[in-house]
Amino acid sequence: MAQMTDKEYVSVAGVASALGVAADTRARQVGYLCGNAHGLINMWARGKPDRYPSTMPLSDGQRSKANQGLVPPDGGQAGTPVSGEWMEKVWRYAPPRGGADEPYRLSDFLHYDPDARPPVSTPGTQYISPLDSGSALRFSFGASLSSIAGTGDLTLGDFDYLKNYYPCVALNFGDGFVRCITGTRRFGEAGPSLVNLPVSALLGFAAGEFEYFMCGCSVQQTALGVPPSAAYVVLPSERPLRDRIVVSSGRVLDVYFERVTPGILGSALMFRGEPVSDYNPAGGIVPDPGTGPGGSMPAYRYLNVGGTYGRSTASFSMRVTNPNMKAVSIPASALKASVSGNLAGKTTIPAPIPALKRFKGEGSVMESAGSISLGPGESARYAVSWPENCCIMDERNHTVQLGDTRRFNAGFSLLYNSGSTTVRLGSVGINISNYDV
């Protein structure tokens, strides 16, 4: 049934039809239709009978003062974030009961919409990970102050009772609702009614799961913190406005390193194009099927660092898979690398990677990539270069002078740095030498 948007359709027969009231004697009674004894009125509709002492059609302002015919729960208008009982309460519909103070008005059904929805609902369970640290969870409380008079759905700005409250999200860390954050506009002010909760403000807590509750707060607090001394109110909704925020402790990405290839510094090919170390899960040096100098021995694949070929850089090809249920995008500028057990016997300070490339399919052709970007379950091959000199730096990033022949096993780690959190995306063991093959 469409909205009743024209006064000529607001009739006993039209209202009975819109409500689906059975066609009997009572269906022709204004008191029966407006008093909701039939229980068929959609309480979330804008155009429905309200309790107001006037026999004339109500204005939008009068409807707002009547709170759109809805009544907040007892105790729900003076709650505190540390108490959970009031959060379980919901608003109810209070139809007129007749008489001079609450007369029946058939005109109240103007703009009645049988399909109208509650003015606010939760966005559901929210999942976050360290990859989201630069973003914010967005809680929408709808638009305040309807821009189109007579729209079917109510907004929180349509309730005079709520006009001086700010949208608020209260968080429970297991021992009560001990943190909260509000939006910048009251429900009585025009514009979007939003709360943006920075993910970085949540990642510092040890808890892996939070409970959140959406409500109204009489005091503005736009940074997550201890709840201010204020009044907190339940908002009109179909069910309590509470759900969970889950901090994912699972894998950010699956990274499988395939091999090490000679890097390029400027326009010069590093290591004179000599082969370098393959990744070997067993930890040993992988011999090349060819022969070494003079044909007397296998040509081992070493990564030369220092010695004849000077400073080093190298590139790993790797297969990256997104195991998550949502897209992941990590900018190249946030990727760093570190080497442990290097020629100096140290672990280097994480340093920005020089380059990130993405393979076109399974071939060897690559293109520059500004990020590792993968859809849910998607897999792709990338190449990442490590920082120059990372094998010959100490823990203070000072260059170490190398001796003649060195061979060792080191560990390469690819890191994601969000500014406040560092996440290890993957690591690989490599065989390194400054031996001239």
Short mmCIF file of N, CA and C in Angstrom, two decimals, residues 246-348:
data_model
loop_
_atom_site.label_atom_id
_atom_site.label_comp_id
_atom_site.label_asym_id
_atom_site.label_seq_id
_atom_site.Cartn_x
_atom_site.Cartn_y
_atom_site.Cartn_z
N VAL A 246 34.55 -6.52 16.60
CA VAL A 246 35.50 -7.63 16.74
C VAL A 246 36.82 -7.23 16.11
N VAL A 247 37.88 -7.30 16.91
CA VAL A 247 39.22 -7.04 16.40
C VAL A 247 39.79 -8.35 15.88
N SER A 248 40.02 -8.41 14.59
CA SER A 248 40.49 -9.65 13.97
C SER A 248 41.94 -9.92 14.36
N SER A 249 42.19 -11.11 14.88
CA SER A 249 43.56 -11.52 15.19
C SER A 249 44.06 -12.51 14.16
N GLY A 250 43.29 -12.70 13.11
CA GLY A 250 43.68 -13.63 12.07
C GLY A 250 44.72 -13.06 11.13
N ARG A 251 44.91 -13.73 10.02
CA ARG A 251 45.93 -13.32 9.07
C ARG A 251 45.49 -12.06 8.33
N VAL A 252 46.43 -11.16 8.15
CA VAL A 252 46.16 -9.98 7.34
C VAL A 252 46.21 -10.36 5.87
N LEU A 253 47.30 -10.98 5.46
CA LEU A 253 47.47 -11.50 4.10
C LEU A 253 48.28 -12.78 4.19
N ASP A 254 48.09 -13.67 3.23
CA ASP A 254 48.97 -14.83 3.08
C ASP A 254 50.04 -14.47 2.06
N VAL A 255 51.30 -14.48 2.49
CA VAL A 255 52.40 -14.10 1.61
C VAL A 255 53.34 -15.30 1.46
N TYR A 256 53.49 -15.79 0.23
CA TYR A 256 54.41 -16.88 -0.05
C TYR A 256 55.52 -16.35 -0.95
N PHE A 257 56.75 -16.35 -0.45
CA PHE A 257 57.89 -15.87 -1.23
C PHE A 257 58.36 -16.96 -2.19
N GLU A 258 58.45 -16.59 -3.45
CA GLU A 258 58.80 -17.57 -4.47
C GLU A 258 60.31 -17.65 -4.73
N ARG A 259 61.00 -16.51 -4.87
CA ARG A 259 62.44 -16.53 -5.12
C ARG A 259 63.00 -15.12 -5.02
N VAL A 260 64.32 -15.03 -5.02
CA VAL A 260 65.01 -13.76 -5.03
C VAL A 260 65.58 -13.56 -6.42
N THR A 261 65.46 -12.35 -6.95
CA THR A 261 66.00 -12.06 -8.27
C THR A 261 66.90 -10.85 -8.20
N PRO A 262 67.86 -10.70 -9.11
CA PRO A 262 68.76 -9.55 -9.06
C PRO A 262 67.99 -8.24 -9.15
N GLY A 263 68.36 -7.29 -8.32
CA GLY A 263 67.71 -6.00 -8.34
C GLY A 263 68.43 -5.03 -9.25
N ILE A 264 67.81 -3.90 -9.51
CA ILE A 264 68.41 -2.86 -10.34
C ILE A 264 68.50 -1.59 -9.52
N LEU A 265 69.66 -1.02 -9.45
CA LEU A 265 69.89 0.23 -8.73
C LEU A 265 70.17 1.29 -9.78
N GLY A 266 69.24 2.24 -9.93
CA GLY A 266 69.37 3.19 -11.03
C GLY A 266 69.16 2.46 -12.33
N SER A 267 70.13 2.59 -13.26
CA SER A 267 70.02 1.90 -14.56
C SER A 267 70.99 0.73 -14.67
N ALA A 268 71.74 0.47 -13.60
CA ALA A 268 72.76 -0.58 -13.66
C ALA A 268 72.22 -1.88 -13.09
N LEU A 269 72.46 -2.97 -13.79
CA LEU A 269 72.05 -4.28 -13.32
C LEU A 269 72.98 -4.71 -12.20
N MET A 270 72.40 -5.02 -11.04
CA MET A 270 73.22 -5.42 -9.91
C MET A 270 73.86 -6.78 -10.12
N PHE A 271 75.01 -7.00 -9.55
CA PHE A 271 75.69 -8.30 -9.50
C PHE A 271 76.08 -8.80 -10.88
N ARG A 272 76.19 -7.87 -11.85
CA ARG A 272 76.57 -8.25 -13.23
C ARG A 272 75.63 -9.31 -13.80
N GLY A 273 74.43 -9.36 -13.30
CA GLY A 273 73.48 -10.34 -13.81
C GLY A 273 73.71 -11.74 -13.29
N GLU A 274 74.61 -11.89 -12.31
CA GLU A 274 74.85 -13.22 -11.76
C GLU A 274 73.60 -13.71 -11.02
N PRO A 275 73.40 -15.04 -10.93
CA PRO A 275 72.25 -15.56 -10.19
C PRO A 275 72.41 -15.26 -8.69
N VAL A 276 71.29 -15.19 -8.02
CA VAL A 276 71.29 -14.92 -6.59
C VAL A 276 70.57 -16.04 -5.86
N SER A 277 70.44 -15.89 -4.54
CA SER A 277 69.94 -16.98 -3.73
C SER A 277 68.46 -17.27 -3.96
N ASP A 278 68.14 -18.54 -4.13
CA ASP A 278 66.75 -18.97 -4.13
C ASP A 278 66.31 -19.17 -2.68
N TYR A 279 65.03 -18.96 -2.44
CA TYR A 279 64.49 -19.32 -1.12
C TYR A 279 64.45 -20.83 -1.01
N ASN A 280 64.95 -21.33 0.11
CA ASN A 280 64.96 -22.77 0.32
C ASN A 280 64.33 -23.07 1.68
N PRO A 281 63.13 -23.64 1.72
CA PRO A 281 62.49 -23.91 3.01
C PRO A 281 63.34 -24.78 3.92
N ALA A 282 64.20 -25.61 3.35
CA ALA A 282 65.04 -26.50 4.16
C ALA A 282 66.21 -25.75 4.79
N GLY A 283 66.45 -24.53 4.33
CA GLY A 283 67.50 -23.73 4.94
C GLY A 283 68.87 -23.89 4.31
N GLY A 284 69.01 -24.76 3.33
CA GLY A 284 70.31 -24.96 2.69
C GLY A 284 70.47 -24.09 1.46
N ILE A 285 71.68 -24.05 0.92
CA ILE A 285 71.95 -23.31 -0.31
C ILE A 285 71.56 -24.16 -1.50
N VAL A 286 70.83 -23.59 -2.41
CA VAL A 286 70.31 -24.32 -3.57
C VAL A 286 71.31 -24.22 -4.72
N PRO A 287 71.88 -25.32 -5.19
CA PRO A 287 72.84 -25.24 -6.29
C PRO A 287 72.14 -25.03 -7.62
N ASP A 288 72.78 -24.27 -8.47
CA ASP A 288 72.30 -24.10 -9.82
C ASP A 288 72.64 -25.35 -10.60
N PRO A 289 71.80 -25.77 -11.52
CA PRO A 289 72.11 -26.99 -12.29
C PRO A 289 73.35 -26.83 -13.17
N GLY A 290 73.81 -25.60 -13.41
CA GLY A 290 74.99 -25.40 -14.24
C GLY A 290 76.27 -25.67 -13.48
N THR A 291 77.36 -25.17 -13.98
CA THR A 291 78.66 -25.39 -13.35
C THR A 291 79.26 -24.07 -12.93
N GLY A 292 80.18 -24.14 -11.99
CA GLY A 292 80.84 -22.96 -11.48
C GLY A 292 82.03 -22.59 -12.34
N PRO A 293 82.88 -21.71 -11.81
CA PRO A 293 84.07 -21.28 -12.55
C PRO A 293 84.93 -22.46 -12.97
N GLY A 294 85.30 -22.51 -14.22
CA GLY A 294 86.14 -23.60 -14.73
C GLY A 294 85.40 -24.89 -14.90
N GLY A 295 84.10 -24.91 -14.68
CA GLY A 295 83.31 -26.11 -14.88
C GLY A 295 83.55 -27.18 -13.84
N SER A 296 84.16 -26.81 -12.70
CA SER A 296 84.54 -27.83 -11.73
C SER A 296 83.50 -28.07 -10.64
N MET A 297 82.53 -27.16 -10.49
CA MET A 297 81.59 -27.31 -9.39
C MET A 297 80.27 -26.63 -9.74
N PRO A 298 79.18 -27.01 -9.09
CA PRO A 298 77.90 -26.33 -9.34
C PRO A 298 78.01 -24.85 -9.01
N ALA A 299 77.30 -24.04 -9.76
CA ALA A 299 77.30 -22.60 -9.51
C ALA A 299 76.20 -22.30 -8.50
N TYR A 300 76.60 -22.16 -7.23
CA TYR A 300 75.60 -21.88 -6.19
C TYR A 300 75.00 -20.51 -6.38
N ARG A 301 73.76 -20.40 -6.05
CA ARG A 301 73.05 -19.13 -6.21
C ARG A 301 73.22 -18.30 -4.94
N TYR A 302 74.10 -17.35 -4.99
CA TYR A 302 74.36 -16.48 -3.86
C TYR A 302 73.85 -15.08 -4.15
N LEU A 303 73.48 -14.40 -3.10
CA LEU A 303 73.22 -12.97 -3.23
C LEU A 303 74.48 -12.27 -2.77
N ASN A 304 75.13 -11.57 -3.67
CA ASN A 304 76.39 -10.93 -3.35
C ASN A 304 76.13 -9.57 -2.71
N VAL A 305 76.67 -9.37 -1.53
CA VAL A 305 76.51 -8.10 -0.82
C VAL A 305 77.89 -7.61 -0.43
N GLY A 306 78.32 -6.50 -0.98
CA GLY A 306 79.67 -6.03 -0.72
C GLY A 306 80.65 -6.72 -1.67
N GLY A 307 81.92 -6.79 -1.27
CA GLY A 307 82.91 -7.44 -2.11
C GLY A 307 83.01 -6.75 -3.45
N THR A 308 83.13 -7.52 -4.49
CA THR A 308 83.32 -6.99 -5.84
C THR A 308 82.14 -6.14 -6.29
N TYR A 309 80.95 -6.54 -5.93
CA TYR A 309 79.77 -5.89 -6.49
C TYR A 309 79.20 -4.80 -5.60
N GLY A 310 79.89 -4.43 -4.52
CA GLY A 310 79.48 -3.28 -3.73
C GLY A 310 78.15 -3.47 -2.99
N ARG A 311 77.43 -2.38 -2.87
CA ARG A 311 76.19 -2.40 -2.09
C ARG A 311 75.09 -3.19 -2.82
N SER A 312 74.10 -3.62 -2.03
CA SER A 312 73.14 -4.54 -2.64
C SER A 312 71.69 -4.09 -2.51
N THR A 313 70.92 -4.50 -3.45
CA THR A 313 69.48 -4.49 -3.34
C THR A 313 69.00 -5.73 -4.06
N ALA A 314 67.81 -6.16 -3.79
CA ALA A 314 67.28 -7.35 -4.44
C ALA A 314 65.77 -7.29 -4.44
N SER A 315 65.16 -8.11 -5.26
CA SER A 315 63.70 -8.15 -5.33
C SER A 315 63.22 -9.56 -5.09
N PHE A 316 62.18 -9.70 -4.29
CA PHE A 316 61.50 -10.97 -4.08
C PHE A 316 60.25 -11.00 -4.94
N SER A 317 60.01 -12.12 -5.59
CA SER A 317 58.68 -12.32 -6.16
C SER A 317 57.89 -13.11 -5.13
N MET A 318 56.64 -12.77 -4.97
CA MET A 318 55.84 -13.40 -3.93
C MET A 318 54.39 -13.51 -4.39
N ARG A 319 53.74 -14.54 -3.93
CA ARG A 319 52.31 -14.70 -4.20
C ARG A 319 51.56 -14.26 -2.95
N VAL A 320 50.64 -13.34 -3.15
CA VAL A 320 49.91 -12.76 -2.03
C VAL A 320 48.42 -13.10 -2.18
N THR A 321 47.83 -13.62 -1.11
CA THR A 321 46.41 -13.99 -1.11
C THR A 321 45.71 -13.27 0.03
N ASN A 322 44.53 -12.77 -0.26
CA ASN A 322 43.71 -12.11 0.76
C ASN A 322 42.73 -13.14 1.32
N PRO A 323 42.94 -13.62 2.56
CA PRO A 323 42.05 -14.63 3.14
C PRO A 323 40.82 -14.05 3.81
N ASN A 324 40.66 -12.72 3.75
CA ASN A 324 39.60 -12.05 4.48
C ASN A 324 38.31 -11.98 3.66
N MET A 325 37.23 -11.60 4.34
CA MET A 325 35.93 -11.50 3.71
C MET A 325 35.67 -10.10 3.14
N LYS A 326 36.68 -9.25 3.18
CA LYS A 326 36.54 -7.92 2.59
C LYS A 326 37.83 -7.56 1.88
N ALA A 327 37.76 -6.57 1.00
CA ALA A 327 38.92 -6.16 0.22
C ALA A 327 40.01 -5.59 1.13
N VAL A 328 41.25 -5.78 0.73
CA VAL A 328 42.40 -5.27 1.46
C VAL A 328 43.24 -4.43 0.51
N SER A 329 43.67 -3.27 0.95
CA SER A 329 44.55 -2.42 0.15
C SER A 329 45.61 -1.82 1.05
N ILE A 330 46.87 -2.15 0.77
CA ILE A 330 47.99 -1.63 1.56
C ILE A 330 48.85 -0.78 0.63
N PRO A 331 48.94 0.52 0.87
CA PRO A 331 49.75 1.37 0.00
C PRO A 331 51.22 1.01 0.08
N ALA A 332 51.92 1.13 -1.04
CA ALA A 332 53.35 0.81 -1.08
C ALA A 332 54.11 1.66 -0.07
N SER A 333 53.64 2.87 0.15
CA SER A 333 54.32 3.77 1.08
C SER A 333 54.27 3.27 2.52
N ALA A 334 53.37 2.32 2.81
CA ALA A 334 53.25 1.79 4.17
C ALA A 334 54.00 0.48 4.34
N LEU A 335 54.65 0.00 3.28
CA LEU A 335 55.41 -1.25 3.35
C LEU A 335 56.86 -0.97 3.73
N LYS A 336 57.35 -1.74 4.68
CA LYS A 336 58.74 -1.62 5.09
C LYS A 336 59.37 -3.01 5.13
N ALA A 337 60.71 -3.03 5.18
CA ALA A 337 61.44 -4.29 5.22
C ALA A 337 62.50 -4.23 6.30
N SER A 338 62.82 -5.41 6.82
CA SER A 338 63.88 -5.52 7.81
C SER A 338 64.58 -6.86 7.62
N VAL A 339 65.88 -6.90 7.87
CA VAL A 339 66.66 -8.12 7.75
C VAL A 339 67.25 -8.46 9.11
N SER A 340 67.08 -9.70 9.53
CA SER A 340 67.67 -10.16 10.79
C SER A 340 68.85 -11.07 10.51
N GLY A 341 69.81 -11.09 11.43
CA GLY A 341 70.98 -11.95 11.27
C GLY A 341 71.77 -11.61 10.03
N ASN A 342 71.95 -10.30 9.74
CA ASN A 342 72.67 -9.92 8.52
C ASN A 342 74.18 -10.04 8.71
N LEU A 343 74.94 -9.48 7.77
CA LEU A 343 76.40 -9.61 7.84
C LEU A 343 76.97 -8.96 9.09
N ALA A 344 76.24 -8.00 9.65
CA ALA A 344 76.69 -7.37 10.88
C ALA A 344 76.19 -8.13 12.10
N GLY A 345 75.42 -9.20 11.86
CA GLY A 345 74.86 -9.95 12.96
C GLY A 345 73.75 -9.21 13.67
N LYS A 346 73.11 -8.29 12.97
CA LYS A 346 72.11 -7.43 13.57
C LYS A 346 70.77 -7.54 12.85
N THR A 347 69.76 -6.95 13.47
CA THR A 347 68.46 -6.79 12.83
C THR A 347 68.29 -5.33 12.49
N THR A 348 68.09 -5.04 11.23
CA THR A 348 68.05 -3.65 10.80
C THR A 348 66.76 -2.97 11.20
#
